Amino acid sequence: MQDYFKLLYNIGYKRFFNKGEILFFEGEEPKKLFILLSGKVRIYKTMQPSPSSAPREKTLHYITAPSFIAEMPSFLNQPFPASAVCNEESEILEIGLDVFHRQCIENPTFCDQFIASLCQKIRILESHIAENSLSLKEKLMGFLQDNRQKLPNLTQRQIAQQLNTSPESLSRTIRELKGQGRIDTQKGKIVLL
């Protein structure tokens, strides 16, 4: 796919973003297409469980380079369904939507790559749907097994954020799994048994 991104360099504008910079907010109308060339972007929704509680962010997905960002709402000219923030320093190619649509019409091979990117996002959505049917205990065990090598570097707060749960809920689940002899903790880090 990188070859096709190179085709777009001539019609886009390359920008550098610092960690924490917002690309767009949920509900904004797309004005350009974003292509992540380097770095990492977090896609999230702001949740307000009740009027009396503080809003919290639910991470939907992390996008790593090279990749389109929010191509579906941009292509369909619909408001962004979530917000995007740079998770680290990132280099992003911005392309005007009219120029991008012209590129899709004039270059069928590029259009195929764009469709492949949309299909990849559908797979991500399918995994989110499947994940939402799991209990926190099942989600945690799956996460721990998938990230076994990273566990010595992950704090419980980071794991809670990755699983879109509160640190308190995660702590209760960790205690339960420790009681079952499935995990242990050493110096605040989770160890699979």
PDB file of C-alpha atoms in Angstrom:
ATOM      1  CA  MET A   1       0.000   0.000   0.000  1.00  0.00           C
ATOM      2  CA  GLN A   2       2.956   2.341   0.586  1.00  0.00           C
ATOM      3  CA  ASP A   3       3.490   2.670  -3.177  1.00  0.00           C
ATOM      4  CA  TYR A   4       0.028   4.159  -3.532  1.00  0.00           C
ATOM      5  CA  PHE A   5       0.645   6.603  -0.695  1.00  0.00           C
ATOM      6  CA  LYS A   6       3.672   7.809  -2.644  1.00  0.00           C
ATOM      7  CA  LEU A   7       1.366   8.577  -5.583  1.00  0.00           C
ATOM      8  CA  LEU A   8      -0.583  10.896  -3.306  1.00  0.00           C
ATOM      9  CA  TYR A   9       2.431  12.944  -2.167  1.00  0.00           C
ATOM     10  CA  ASN A  10       2.059  15.151  -5.249  1.00  0.00           C
ATOM     11  CA  ILE A  11      -1.570  15.984  -4.499  1.00  0.00           C
ATOM     12  CA  GLY A  12      -1.384  16.249  -0.714  1.00  0.00           C
ATOM     13  CA  TYR A  13       0.236  18.324   1.980  1.00  0.00           C
ATOM     14  CA  LYS A  14       2.519  16.664   4.550  1.00  0.00           C
ATOM     15  CA  ARG A  15       2.184  17.857   8.161  1.00  0.00           C
ATOM     16  CA  PHE A  16       3.860  16.927  11.418  1.00  0.00           C
ATOM     17  CA  PHE A  17       1.819  16.529  14.608  1.00  0.00           C
ATOM     18  CA  ASN A  18       3.051  16.343  18.190  1.00  0.00           C
ATOM     19  CA  LYS A  19       1.914  13.741  20.692  1.00  0.00           C
ATOM     20  CA  GLY A  20      -1.500  14.768  22.048  1.00  0.00           C
ATOM     21  CA  GLU A  21      -2.509  16.908  19.055  1.00  0.00           C
ATOM     22  CA  ILE A  22      -6.081  16.367  17.889  1.00  0.00           C
ATOM     23  CA  LEU A  23      -6.697  15.545  14.203  1.00  0.00           C
ATOM     24  CA  PHE A  24     -10.470  15.862  14.419  1.00  0.00           C
ATOM     25  CA  PHE A  25     -13.347  15.668  16.877  1.00  0.00           C
ATOM     26  CA  GLU A  26     -16.408  13.452  16.769  1.00  0.00           C
ATOM     27  CA  GLY A  27     -19.204  15.191  14.853  1.00  0.00           C
ATOM     28  CA  GLU A  28     -16.932  17.405  12.733  1.00  0.00           C
ATOM     29  CA  GLU A  29     -17.489  17.414   8.978  1.00  0.00           C
ATOM     30  CA  PRO A  30     -14.506  16.010   7.026  1.00  0.00           C
ATOM     31  CA  LYS A  31     -12.712  18.533   4.856  1.00  0.00           C
ATOM     32  CA  LYS A  32      -9.756  16.359   3.870  1.00  0.00           C
ATOM     33  CA  LEU A  33      -8.523  12.803   3.879  1.00  0.00           C
ATOM     34  CA  PHE A  34      -5.770  11.876   6.342  1.00  0.00           C
ATOM     35  CA  ILE A  35      -3.048   9.320   5.647  1.00  0.00           C
ATOM     36  CA  LEU A  36      -0.768   8.361   8.518  1.00  0.00           C
ATOM     37  CA  LEU A  37       2.791   8.130   7.151  1.00  0.00           C
ATOM     38  CA  SER A  38       4.587   7.629  10.463  1.00  0.00           C
ATOM     39  CA  GLY A  39       3.581   7.521  14.103  1.00  0.00           C
ATOM     40  CA  LYS A  40       0.436   6.291  15.838  1.00  0.00           C
ATOM     41  CA  VAL A  41      -3.100   7.699  16.160  1.00  0.00           C
ATOM     42  CA  ARG A  42      -5.721   6.784  18.750  1.00  0.00           C
ATOM     43  CA  ILE A  43      -9.395   6.756  17.708  1.00  0.00           C
ATOM     44  CA  TYR A  44     -11.739   7.306  20.655  1.00  0.00           C
ATOM     45  CA  LYS A  45     -15.250   8.275  21.683  1.00  0.00           C
ATOM     46  CA  THR A  46     -16.110  10.456  24.654  1.00  0.00           C
ATOM     47  CA  MET A  47     -18.619   8.674  26.875  1.00  0.00           C
ATOM     48  CA  GLN A  48     -20.795  10.377  29.498  1.00  0.00           C
ATOM     49  CA  PRO A  49     -22.426   7.535  31.480  1.00  0.00           C
ATOM     50  CA  SER A  50     -24.664   9.908  33.466  1.00  0.00           C
ATOM     51  CA  PRO A  51     -25.122  13.686  33.803  1.00  0.00           C
ATOM     52  CA  SER A  52     -23.487  13.658  37.248  1.00  0.00           C
ATOM     53  CA  SER A  53     -20.360  11.721  36.239  1.00  0.00           C
ATOM     54  CA  ALA A  54     -17.333  13.046  34.409  1.00  0.00           C
ATOM     55  CA  PRO A  55     -16.977  12.090  30.751  1.00  0.00           C
ATOM     56  CA  ARG A  56     -14.427   9.396  29.964  1.00  0.00           C
ATOM     57  CA  GLU A  57     -12.751   8.349  26.767  1.00  0.00           C
ATOM     58  CA  LYS A  58     -13.278   4.925  25.237  1.00  0.00           C
ATOM     59  CA  THR A  59     -10.469   3.897  22.908  1.00  0.00           C
ATOM     60  CA  LEU A  60     -11.818   2.237  19.785  1.00  0.00           C
ATOM     61  CA  HIS A  61      -8.621   1.558  17.899  1.00  0.00           C
ATOM     62  CA  TYR A  62      -4.979   2.484  17.435  1.00  0.00           C
ATOM     63  CA  ILE A  63      -3.885   3.222  13.873  1.00  0.00           C
ATOM     64  CA  THR A  64      -0.254   2.626  12.956  1.00  0.00           C
ATOM     65  CA  ALA A  65       1.549   3.818   9.849  1.00  0.00           C
ATOM     66  CA  PRO A  66       1.097   3.525   6.971  1.00  0.00           C
ATOM     67  CA  SER A  67      -2.677   3.756   6.980  1.00  0.00           C
ATOM     68  CA  PHE A  68      -5.688   5.820   5.999  1.00  0.00           C
ATOM     69  CA  ILE A  69      -7.451   7.522   8.909  1.00  0.00           C
ATOM     70  CA  ALA A  70     -11.273   7.756   8.979  1.00  0.00           C
ATOM     71  CA  GLU A  71     -11.489   7.139   5.248  1.00  0.00           C
ATOM     72  CA  MET A  72     -15.124   6.022   5.333  1.00  0.00           C
ATOM     73  CA  PRO A  73     -16.639   9.264   6.704  1.00  0.00           C
ATOM     74  CA  SER A  74     -14.292  11.278   4.477  1.00  0.00           C
ATOM     75  CA  PHE A  75     -15.275   9.313   1.381  1.00  0.00           C
ATOM     76  CA  LEU A  76     -19.014   9.431   2.209  1.00  0.00           C
ATOM     77  CA  ASN A  77     -18.821  13.056   3.379  1.00  0.00           C
ATOM     78  CA  GLN A  78     -20.394  12.219   6.750  1.00  0.00           C
ATOM     79  CA  PRO A  79     -19.473  13.600  10.190  1.00  0.00           C
ATOM     80  CA  PHE A  80     -16.645  11.797  11.975  1.00  0.00           C
ATOM     81  CA  PRO A  81     -18.172   9.136  14.277  1.00  0.00           C
ATOM     82  CA  ALA A  82     -15.243   9.416  16.728  1.00  0.00           C
ATOM     83  CA  SER A  83     -12.295  11.658  17.581  1.00  0.00           C
ATOM     84  CA  ALA A  84      -8.633  11.150  16.663  1.00  0.00           C
ATOM     85  CA  VAL A  85      -5.534  12.163  18.614  1.00  0.00           C
ATOM     86  CA  CYS A  86      -1.868  11.560  17.875  1.00  0.00           C
ATOM     87  CA  ASN A  87      -0.557   9.007  20.356  1.00  0.00           C
ATOM     88  CA  GLU A  88       3.019   9.928  19.465  1.00  0.00           C
ATOM     89  CA  GLU A  89       4.779  12.289  17.077  1.00  0.00           C
ATOM     90  CA  SER A  90       3.201  11.620  13.691  1.00  0.00           C
ATOM     91  CA  GLU A  91       3.615  12.568  10.055  1.00  0.00           C
ATOM     92  CA  ILE A  92       0.315  12.870   8.200  1.00  0.00           C
ATOM     93  CA  LEU A  93      -0.500  13.505   4.565  1.00  0.00           C
ATOM     94  CA  GLU A  94      -3.635  15.640   4.123  1.00  0.00           C
ATOM     95  CA  ILE A  95      -5.508  15.568   0.802  1.00  0.00           C
ATOM     96  CA  GLY A  96      -8.512  17.669  -0.205  1.00  0.00           C
ATOM     97  CA  LEU A  97     -11.602  15.497  -0.677  1.00  0.00           C
ATOM     98  CA  ASP A  98     -12.313  16.683  -4.236  1.00  0.00           C
ATOM     99  CA  VAL A  99      -8.724  15.877  -5.260  1.00  0.00           C
ATOM    100  CA  PHE A 100      -8.967  12.487  -3.567  1.00  0.00           C
ATOM    101  CA  HIS A 101     -12.247  11.605  -5.345  1.00  0.00           C
ATOM    102  CA  ARG A 102     -10.633  12.496  -8.671  1.00  0.00           C
ATOM    103  CA  GLN A 103      -7.682  10.196  -7.862  1.00  0.00           C
ATOM    104  CA  CYS A 104     -10.091   7.299  -7.191  1.00  0.00           C
ATOM    105  CA  ILE A 105     -11.797   7.812 -10.559  1.00  0.00           C
ATOM    106  CA  GLU A 106      -8.585   8.212 -12.548  1.00  0.00           C
ATOM    107  CA  ASN A 107      -6.594   5.403 -10.905  1.00  0.00           C
ATOM    108  CA  PRO A 108      -8.530   2.107 -10.516  1.00  0.00           C
ATOM    109  CA  THR A 109      -5.531   0.367  -8.916  1.00  0.00           C
ATOM    110  CA  PHE A 110      -5.411   2.992  -6.198  1.00  0.00           C
ATOM    111  CA  CYS A 111      -9.167   2.618  -5.776  1.00  0.00           C
ATOM    112  CA  ASP A 112      -8.637  -1.125  -5.145  1.00  0.00           C
ATOM    113  CA  GLN A 113      -6.153  -0.297  -2.377  1.00  0.00           C
ATOM    114  CA  PHE A 114      -8.617   2.143  -0.856  1.00  0.00           C
ATOM    115  CA  ILE A 115     -11.320  -0.554  -0.831  1.00  0.00           C
ATOM    116  CA  ALA A 116      -8.858  -2.972   0.812  1.00  0.00           C
ATOM    117  CA  SER A 117      -8.300  -0.386   3.546  1.00  0.00           C
ATOM    118  CA  LEU A 118     -12.066  -0.113   4.087  1.00  0.00           C
ATOM    119  CA  CYS A 119     -12.294  -3.912   4.360  1.00  0.00           C
ATOM    120  CA  GLN A 120      -9.553  -3.848   7.005  1.00  0.00           C
ATOM    121  CA  LYS A 121     -11.634  -1.375   9.038  1.00  0.00           C
ATOM    122  CA  ILE A 122     -14.650  -3.690   8.721  1.00  0.00           C
ATOM    123  CA  ARG A 123     -12.549  -6.505  10.216  1.00  0.00           C
ATOM    124  CA  ILE A 124     -11.644  -4.215  13.123  1.00  0.00           C
ATOM    125  CA  LEU A 125     -15.334  -3.438  13.646  1.00  0.00           C
ATOM    126  CA  GLU A 126     -16.163  -7.150  13.628  1.00  0.00           C
ATOM    127  CA  SER A 127     -13.525  -7.796  16.305  1.00  0.00           C
ATOM    128  CA  HIS A 128     -15.006  -4.979  18.446  1.00  0.00           C
ATOM    129  CA  ILE A 129     -18.453  -6.537  18.146  1.00  0.00           C
ATOM    130  CA  ALA A 130     -17.090  -9.945  19.169  1.00  0.00           C
ATOM    131  CA  GLU A 131     -15.100  -8.367  22.012  1.00  0.00           C
ATOM    132  CA  ASN A 132     -18.182  -6.624  23.426  1.00  0.00           C
ATOM    133  CA  SER A 133     -19.835  -9.993  23.976  1.00  0.00           C
ATOM    134  CA  LEU A 134     -16.985 -11.123  26.280  1.00  0.00           C
ATOM    135  CA  SER A 135     -16.819 -10.623  30.037  1.00  0.00           C
ATOM    136  CA  LEU A 136     -14.041  -8.449  31.460  1.00  0.00           C
ATOM    137  CA  LYS A 137     -12.339 -11.615  32.732  1.00  0.00           C
ATOM    138  CA  GLU A 138     -12.322 -13.101  29.209  1.00  0.00           C
ATOM    139  CA  LYS A 139     -11.134  -9.811  27.695  1.00  0.00           C
ATOM    140  CA  LEU A 140      -8.327  -9.538  30.227  1.00  0.00           C
ATOM    141  CA  MET A 141      -7.130 -13.115  29.719  1.00  0.00           C
ATOM    142  CA  GLY A 142      -7.190 -12.656  25.939  1.00  0.00           C
ATOM    143  CA  PHE A 143      -5.266  -9.387  26.236  1.00  0.00           C
ATOM    144  CA  LEU A 144      -2.674 -10.932  28.565  1.00  0.00           C
ATOM    145  CA  GLN A 145      -2.102 -13.877  26.220  1.00  0.00           C
ATOM    146  CA  ASP A 146      -1.859 -11.644  23.138  1.00  0.00           C
ATOM    147  CA  ASN A 147       0.560  -9.256  24.881  1.00  0.00           C
ATOM    148  CA  ARG A 148       2.575 -11.737  26.963  1.00  0.00           C
ATOM    149  CA  GLN A 149       5.939 -10.208  25.951  1.00  0.00           C
ATOM    150  CA  LYS A 150       4.839  -6.637  26.740  1.00  0.00           C
ATOM    151  CA  LEU A 151       3.461  -7.402  30.221  1.00  0.00           C
ATOM    152  CA  PRO A 152       6.656  -6.468  32.123  1.00  0.00           C
ATOM    153  CA  ASN A 153       6.355  -2.943  30.667  1.00  0.00           C
ATOM    154  CA  LEU A 154       2.582  -2.421  31.039  1.00  0.00           C
ATOM    155  CA  THR A 155       1.021  -0.840  34.102  1.00  0.00           C
ATOM    156  CA  GLN A 156      -2.405  -1.958  35.259  1.00  0.00           C
ATOM    157  CA  ARG A 157      -3.710   1.522  34.413  1.00  0.00           C
ATOM    158  CA  GLN A 158      -2.471   1.138  30.817  1.00  0.00           C
ATOM    159  CA  ILE A 159      -4.124  -2.272  30.567  1.00  0.00           C
ATOM    160  CA  ALA A 160      -7.396  -0.819  31.903  1.00  0.00           C
ATOM    161  CA  GLN A 161      -7.233   1.899  29.244  1.00  0.00           C
ATOM    162  CA  GLN A 162      -6.548  -0.664  26.497  1.00  0.00           C
ATOM    163  CA  LEU A 163      -9.565  -2.691  27.662  1.00  0.00           C
ATOM    164  CA  ASN A 164     -11.774   0.401  28.029  1.00  0.00           C
ATOM    165  CA  THR A 165     -12.543  -0.297  31.648  1.00  0.00           C
ATOM    166  CA  SER A 166     -11.962   1.493  34.939  1.00  0.00           C
ATOM    167  CA  PRO A 167      -8.853   0.669  37.000  1.00  0.00           C
ATOM    168  CA  GLU A 168     -11.182  -0.366  39.846  1.00  0.00           C
ATOM    169  CA  SER A 169     -13.017  -2.934  37.682  1.00  0.00           C
ATOM    170  CA  LEU A 170      -9.703  -4.255  36.428  1.00  0.00           C
ATOM    171  CA  SER A 171      -8.386  -4.594  40.001  1.00  0.00           C
ATOM    172  CA  ARG A 172     -11.437  -6.643  41.020  1.00  0.00           C
ATOM    173  CA  THR A 173     -10.973  -8.913  37.999  1.00  0.00           C
ATOM    174  CA  ILE A 174      -7.247  -9.311  38.728  1.00  0.00           C
ATOM    175  CA  ARG A 175      -8.041 -10.336  42.330  1.00  0.00           C
ATOM    176  CA  GLU A 176     -10.553 -12.883  41.048  1.00  0.00           C
ATOM    177  CA  LEU A 177      -8.083 -14.358  38.525  1.00  0.00           C
ATOM    178  CA  LYS A 178      -5.325 -14.445  41.162  1.00  0.00           C
ATOM    179  CA  GLY A 179      -7.694 -16.364  43.446  1.00  0.00           C
ATOM    180  CA  GLN A 180      -8.237 -18.878  40.642  1.00  0.00           C
ATOM    181  CA  GLY A 181      -4.468 -19.271  40.203  1.00  0.00           C
ATOM    182  CA  ARG A 182      -4.523 -18.062  36.584  1.00  0.00           C
ATOM    183  CA  ILE A 183      -2.361 -14.949  37.076  1.00  0.00           C
ATOM    184  CA  ASP A 184      -0.099 -13.361  39.659  1.00  0.00           C
ATOM    185  CA  THR A 185       1.288  -9.873  40.197  1.00  0.00           C
ATOM    186  CA  GLN A 186       4.910  -8.937  40.843  1.00  0.00           C
ATOM    187  CA  LYS A 187       5.782  -5.323  41.657  1.00  0.00           C
ATOM    188  CA  GLY A 188       2.415  -4.187  40.228  1.00  0.00           C
ATOM    189  CA  LYS A 189       2.891  -6.051  36.924  1.00  0.00           C
ATOM    190  CA  ILE A 190       0.650  -8.919  35.846  1.00  0.00           C
ATOM    191  CA  VAL A 191       2.244 -12.318  35.250  1.00  0.00           C
ATOM    192  CA  LEU A 192       0.454 -15.157  33.444  1.00  0.00           C
ATOM    193  CA  LEU A 193       0.752 -18.507  35.217  1.00  0.00           C
TER     194      LEU A 193
END
